[in-house]
Amino acid sequence: MSDALYGTEGFYRRELPAAHFRTSAHASPALAHAVLELAGRLAALVGEEGFAVVDVGAGGGELLASLAPLAPPHWRLVAVEIRERPADLDSRIEWTADVEYGVHGLVLANEWLDNVPVDVAERAVGQWQEVLVDERGVESRRALGPGPQLEWLSSWWSAADGDRVEVGHLRDAAWADLADRLDRGVLAAVDYALDRTRQRTGTLVGYRHGDLIDPVPDGSCDITAHVLLESIAAAGERAGLTGTQLLAQSDVLASLGVSAGRPPLALAQSDPLAYLAALSSASHAAELLDPEGLGSFSWLLQGRGVMPGACFG
Ligand SMILES: C[S@@+](CC[C@H](N)C(=O)[O-])C[C@H]1O[C@@H](n2cnc3c(N)ncnc32)[C@H](O)[C@@H]1O
């Protein structure tokens, strides 16, 4: 999975996420308004000096491009992405392949963890087996010996025969690594959460040009799996983060002022263009808040030197 997504010929070295699937960052500038509000509240708590908004797995830089005209000029806006910087990106946005150490501010990872590689394990006759897949999509299995995968499974999965599980130890490690780079501020992961009570047969899928396809690791498609945010949160806490909050996107965005309310009809009379613009932004916001769609995404918030809850209180 790692080579298929991030190797020299990997999917994300060549392809823009927006050409294959739709994230909140593509759906609406309302996400940038919400991030502006959250970052503003956080900056008031931790101090404006050296304040940065860091977007991990920035894709085409869509979120920061929407934020750049809104954000105070002294904030740093940092896109972290393995692919090359888009040619037309706002010059105030920094573009880097790695998160720097000593970040002071808000680190946001929208649909990043679901693309951090996982191993797949299946339970049969009381034993865990590792599922291997070749570039044609043909699966094979081998016994899973002692090691980090088995440790993760015994911590996070009450096993039953027939279970198929994406083993999240590399994601936990990626989050802990991010935590180590935060000096003061908040880490926020936004993703589709794995529900262990319902999703016991695996969630790994592929996407290509908007179609849901088999997750064949040949570099031709996105490969993604739901994220067990409880294990991510525990990894963050082991790395010294505190104030864990796990919230639905619809609640987070509503509390940051995103509203799908329609503009008053009187505006259509007095200023038809403003009415149309407000109507369009309400419908975009509705997509982010939709409890059957992007609104059902989860936000994991953890802090260092500040409680994320203080940004919402
Ligand atoms: C699903 S896309 C999300 C893009 C964007 N955040 C959005 O919401 O539209 C995941 C992105 O994370 C990037 N990515 C994954 N692992 C990364 C890493 N270790 N460092 C930098 N970027 C990474 C991929 O290249 C890809 O562009």
Coordinates of C-alpha atoms and ligand atoms in Angstrom, one line a residue:
M1 CA 0.0 0.0 0.0
S2 CA 2.9 2.3 0.9
D3 CA 4.5 1.9 -2.5
A4 CA 1.2 2.0 -4.4
L5 CA 0.4 5.4 -2.9
Y6 CA 3.7 7.0 -2.1
G7 CA 6.5 5.2 -4.0
T8 CA 8.2 7.0 -6.9
E9 CA 5.4 5.9 -9.3
G10 CA 2.8 6.0 -6.5
F11 CA -0.7 7.3 -7.0
Y12 CA -0.2 10.4 -4.8
R13 CA 3.0 11.4 -6.6
R14 CA 1.1 11.9 -9.8
E15 CA -2.6 12.4 -8.9
L16 CA -4.6 15.2 -7.3
P17 CA -7.2 14.0 -4.7
A18 CA -9.8 16.3 -6.2
A19 CA -9.7 14.4 -9.5
H20 CA -10.8 11.2 -7.8
F21 CA -13.0 12.0 -4.7
R22 CA -14.5 14.9 -2.9
T23 CA -13.4 16.0 0.6
S24 CA -14.7 18.8 2.8
A25 CA -11.9 21.0 1.5
H26 CA -13.2 20.7 -2.0
A27 CA -16.9 20.8 -1.1
S28 CA -17.0 24.3 0.4
P29 CA -15.0 27.4 1.5
A30 CA -17.1 27.1 4.7
L31 CA -14.4 24.7 6.0
A32 CA -11.8 27.5 5.7
H33 CA -14.2 29.8 7.5
A34 CA -14.5 27.3 10.3
V35 CA -10.8 26.7 10.5
L36 CA -10.3 30.5 10.6
E37 CA -12.6 30.7 13.6
L38 CA -11.0 27.7 15.4
A39 CA -7.5 29.0 14.7
G40 CA -8.5 32.5 15.9
R41 CA -9.9 31.1 19.2
L42 CA -6.7 29.0 19.6
A43 CA -4.4 31.9 18.9
A44 CA -6.2 34.0 21.5
L45 CA -5.3 31.2 24.0
V46 CA -1.8 30.3 23.1
G47 CA -0.5 33.7 21.7
E48 CA -0.3 35.1 18.2
E49 CA 3.5 35.2 18.0
G50 CA 4.7 32.6 15.6
F51 CA 1.2 31.2 15.2
A52 CA 0.9 28.7 12.3
V53 CA -1.9 26.8 10.7
V54 CA -0.4 23.5 9.3
D55 CA -2.4 21.4 6.9
V56 CA -1.0 17.9 6.9
G57 CA -1.7 15.9 3.6
A58 CA -2.7 19.1 1.9
G59 CA -3.6 17.6 -1.5
G60 CA -3.8 20.5 -3.9
G61 CA -3.6 23.0 -1.1
E62 CA -7.4 23.8 -1.5
L63 CA -8.0 24.5 2.2
L64 CA -5.1 26.9 2.7
A65 CA -5.9 28.6 -0.6
S66 CA -9.3 29.4 0.8
L67 CA -7.9 30.4 4.1
A68 CA -5.1 32.6 2.8
P69 CA -7.2 35.7 1.9
L70 CA -9.0 35.5 5.3
A71 CA -6.2 34.7 7.7
P72 CA -4.3 37.5 9.6
P73 CA -1.1 38.3 7.7
H74 CA 1.2 37.4 10.6
W75 CA 0.0 33.8 10.7
R76 CA 2.0 31.2 8.9
L77 CA 0.1 28.9 6.6
V78 CA 2.0 25.7 6.0
A79 CA 1.0 22.9 3.6
V80 CA 2.6 19.5 4.2
E81 CA 2.4 17.3 1.2
I82 CA 4.5 14.7 -0.7
R83 CA 3.5 16.0 -4.1
E84 CA 4.8 19.1 -5.8
R85 CA 3.6 22.6 -5.0
P86 CA 0.8 23.7 -7.4
A87 CA 2.1 26.4 -9.7
D88 CA -0.7 28.9 -9.0
L89 CA -0.8 28.6 -5.2
D90 CA -1.0 31.8 -3.1
S91 CA 2.6 32.8 -2.4
R92 CA 2.0 33.3 1.3
I93 CA 1.4 29.5 1.7
E94 CA 4.6 27.6 2.6
W95 CA 4.9 24.1 1.0
T96 CA 6.9 21.4 2.6
A97 CA 7.2 17.6 2.6
D98 CA 7.6 17.3 6.4
V99 CA 6.0 18.9 9.5
E100 CA 8.7 21.0 11.3
Y101 CA 9.4 20.6 15.0
G102 CA 8.2 23.2 17.4
V103 CA 4.9 24.0 15.8
H104 CA 2.9 26.7 17.7
G105 CA -0.7 26.7 16.5
L106 CA -3.2 24.5 14.8
V107 CA -2.2 21.3 13.0
L108 CA -5.1 20.0 10.9
A109 CA -5.1 16.7 9.0
N110 CA -8.3 16.4 6.9
E111 CA -8.6 12.9 5.4
W112 CA -4.9 12.2 5.9
L113 CA -4.9 9.3 8.4
D114 CA -7.2 7.1 6.2
N115 CA -4.4 7.2 3.6
V116 CA -1.6 6.2 6.0
P117 CA -0.9 2.6 5.1
V118 CA -2.4 -0.3 7.1
D119 CA -1.8 -4.0 7.2
V120 CA -4.8 -6.3 6.8
A121 CA -5.4 -9.2 9.1
E122 CA -8.1 -11.9 9.2
R123 CA -9.2 -14.2 12.0
A124 CA -9.7 -17.8 11.2
V125 CA -9.8 -20.8 13.5
G126 CA -8.8 -18.7 16.5
Q127 CA -5.7 -17.4 14.8
W128 CA -4.8 -14.1 13.1
Q129 CA -3.5 -14.3 9.5
E130 CA -1.9 -11.5 7.5
V131 CA -3.6 -10.8 4.2
L132 CA -1.2 -10.1 1.4
V133 CA -2.3 -8.8 -2.0
D134 CA -0.3 -8.6 -5.3
E135 CA -0.5 -5.9 -8.0
R136 CA -3.3 -7.9 -9.8
G137 CA -5.4 -7.9 -6.6
V138 CA -4.8 -11.6 -5.9
E139 CA -4.8 -12.3 -2.1
S140 CA -2.8 -14.8 -0.1
R141 CA -2.5 -15.4 3.6
R142 CA 0.2 -16.2 6.1
A143 CA 0.3 -16.7 9.9
L144 CA 0.8 -13.5 11.8
G145 CA 3.7 -13.8 14.1
P146 CA 4.5 -11.8 17.2
G147 CA 5.2 -8.1 16.5
P148 CA 3.5 -4.7 16.4
Q149 CA 0.5 -5.9 14.3
L150 CA -0.4 -8.5 16.8
E151 CA 0.2 -6.2 19.7
W152 CA -2.1 -3.6 18.1
L153 CA -4.8 -6.3 17.5
S154 CA -4.7 -7.5 21.1
S155 CA -5.0 -4.0 22.4
W156 CA -7.8 -2.8 20.1
W157 CA -9.8 -5.8 18.8
S158 CA -11.9 -8.4 20.6
A159 CA -11.3 -11.1 18.0
A160 CA -14.0 -13.4 16.5
D161 CA -13.5 -15.8 13.6
G162 CA -14.4 -14.1 10.3
D163 CA -13.2 -10.7 11.4
R164 CA -11.1 -8.7 8.8
V165 CA -9.3 -5.8 10.3
E166 CA -7.1 -2.9 9.1
V167 CA -4.3 -2.9 11.6
G168 CA -3.6 0.7 12.6
H169 CA -0.2 0.6 14.3
L170 CA 1.4 2.7 11.6
R171 CA -1.3 5.3 11.8
D172 CA -0.9 5.5 15.6
A173 CA 2.9 6.0 15.1
A174 CA 2.2 8.7 12.4
W175 CA 0.0 10.6 14.8
A176 CA 2.5 10.2 17.7
D177 CA 5.2 11.6 15.4
L178 CA 3.0 14.6 14.6
A179 CA 2.4 15.1 18.3
D180 CA 6.1 15.2 18.9
R181 CA 6.3 18.1 16.5
L182 CA 3.7 20.2 18.3
D183 CA 5.2 22.6 20.8
R184 CA 1.9 24.4 21.9
G185 CA -1.5 24.2 20.3
V186 CA -4.0 21.7 18.9
L187 CA -3.8 18.7 16.6
A188 CA -7.0 17.9 14.7
A189 CA -7.6 14.8 12.6
V190 CA -10.8 14.8 10.5
D191 CA -11.7 11.5 9.0
Y192 CA -14.2 8.7 8.7
A193 CA -14.1 6.8 11.9
L194 CA -14.1 3.0 12.2
D195 CA -16.9 1.7 14.3
R196 CA -15.7 -1.6 15.8
T197 CA -19.2 -2.8 16.7
R198 CA -20.5 -2.6 13.1
Q199 CA -17.5 -2.7 10.8
R200 CA -15.9 -6.1 11.3
T201 CA -15.3 -7.3 7.8
G202 CA -12.9 -4.6 6.6
T203 CA -13.3 -1.2 5.2
L204 CA -10.3 -1.0 2.7
V205 CA -11.5 0.3 -0.7
G206 CA -10.1 2.1 -3.7
Y207 CA -11.2 5.2 -5.5
R208 CA -10.5 6.2 -9.1
H209 CA -12.2 9.2 -10.9
G210 CA -15.1 9.1 -8.4
D211 CA -15.7 5.4 -8.7
L212 CA -15.5 3.0 -5.8
I213 CA -13.3 0.1 -6.9
D214 CA -11.3 -2.8 -5.5
P215 CA -8.2 -1.6 -3.6
V216 CA -5.6 -3.1 -5.9
P217 CA -2.2 -1.8 -4.9
D218 CA -0.9 -1.1 -8.5
G219 CA -0.6 2.7 -8.1
S220 CA -3.6 3.4 -10.3
C221 CA -6.1 4.3 -7.5
D222 CA -6.5 5.8 -4.0
I223 CA -6.5 3.2 -1.3
T224 CA -8.2 4.1 1.9
A225 CA -9.6 2.6 5.1
H226 CA -11.7 3.9 8.0
V227 CA -9.7 5.1 11.0
L228 CA -9.9 3.7 14.5
L229 CA -9.7 7.1 16.2
E230 CA -9.7 5.6 19.7
S231 CA -6.3 4.0 19.0
I232 CA -5.0 7.3 17.4
A233 CA -6.2 9.2 20.5
A234 CA -4.4 6.8 22.8
A235 CA -1.2 7.2 20.8
G236 CA -1.5 11.0 21.1
E237 CA -2.0 10.7 24.9
R238 CA 1.1 8.5 25.1
A239 CA 2.9 11.2 23.3
G240 CA 1.8 13.8 25.9
L241 CA -1.2 15.3 24.3
T242 CA -4.2 16.1 26.5
G243 CA -7.8 17.2 26.4
T244 CA -9.0 14.6 23.9
Q245 CA -12.2 15.4 22.2
L246 CA -14.0 13.1 19.6
L247 CA -16.8 15.0 17.9
A248 CA -19.0 14.8 14.9
Q249 CA -18.1 17.2 12.1
S250 CA -21.6 18.6 12.0
D251 CA -21.3 19.6 15.7
V252 CA -17.8 21.0 15.4
L253 CA -18.7 23.1 12.3
A254 CA -22.0 24.3 13.8
S255 CA -20.2 25.5 16.9
L256 CA -17.7 27.3 14.7
G257 CA -20.5 29.2 12.9
V258 CA -21.1 27.2 9.8
S259 CA -24.8 27.3 9.0
A260 CA -26.9 26.0 6.2
G261 CA -29.7 28.5 7.0
R262 CA -31.2 30.1 3.9
P263 CA -30.8 33.9 3.5
P264 CA -33.9 36.0 4.1
L265 CA -36.2 36.3 1.1
A266 CA -36.2 40.1 1.5
L267 CA -32.5 40.0 0.4
A268 CA -33.6 38.7 -3.0
Q269 CA -35.5 41.9 -3.5
S270 CA -32.9 44.3 -2.1
D271 CA -29.7 42.7 -3.4
P272 CA -30.4 39.7 -5.8
L273 CA -26.7 39.0 -6.3
A274 CA -25.9 38.9 -2.6
Y275 CA -29.0 36.6 -2.1
L276 CA -27.7 34.2 -4.7
A277 CA -24.2 34.1 -3.2
A278 CA -25.7 33.5 0.3
L279 CA -27.9 30.7 -1.1
S280 CA -25.0 29.1 -2.8
S281 CA -22.8 29.2 0.4
A282 CA -25.7 27.8 2.4
S283 CA -26.0 24.8 0.1
H284 CA -22.3 24.2 0.3
A285 CA -22.4 24.4 4.1
A286 CA -25.3 21.9 4.0
E287 CA -23.0 19.4 2.3
L288 CA -20.4 19.7 5.1
L289 CA -23.1 19.4 7.8
D290 CA -25.1 16.5 6.2
P291 CA -25.3 13.8 8.9
E292 CA -25.5 11.2 6.1
G293 CA -22.4 12.5 4.4
L294 CA -19.5 14.7 5.3
G295 CA -21.2 15.8 8.5
S296 CA -20.8 12.3 9.9
F297 CA -17.0 12.6 9.7
S298 CA -15.3 12.7 13.1
W299 CA -12.9 15.3 14.5
L300 CA -10.3 14.1 16.9
L301 CA -8.9 17.1 18.8
Q302 CA -5.9 16.9 21.2
G303 CA -3.8 19.6 22.7
R304 CA -0.4 20.4 24.1
G305 CA -0.3 23.3 26.6
V306 CA -3.9 24.1 25.9
M307 CA -7.2 22.1 26.1
P308 CA -9.0 21.9 22.8
G309 CA -12.3 22.2 24.6
A310 CA -11.3 25.7 25.6
C311 CA -11.8 26.7 21.9
F312 CA -15.4 25.6 22.1
G313 CA -16.4 26.7 25.6
Ligands
LIG1 C1 -7.1 12.1 0.9 S1 -6.0 13.2 0.5 C2 -6.6 14.6 1.4 C3 -6.2 16.0 0.8 C4 -6.7 17.2 1.5 N1 -6.4 17.2 2.9 C5 -8.2 17.3 1.4 O1 -8.9 17.2 2.4 O2 -8.7 17.5 0.3 C6 -4.5 12.8 1.4 C7 -3.3 13.5 1.1 O3 -2.3 13.2 2.0 C8 -1.0 13.2 1.4 N2 -0.1 12.5 2.2 C9 -0.2 11.3 2.7 N3 0.8 10.9 3.5 C10 1.6 12.0 3.6 C11 2.8 12.3 4.2 N4 3.4 11.4 5.0 N5 3.4 13.5 4.1 C12 2.7 14.4 3.3 N6 1.6 14.2 2.6 C13 1.0 13.0 2.8 C14 -1.3 12.6 0.1 O4 -0.3 12.8 -0.9 C15 -2.7 13.2 -0.3 O5 -2.6 14.3 -1.1

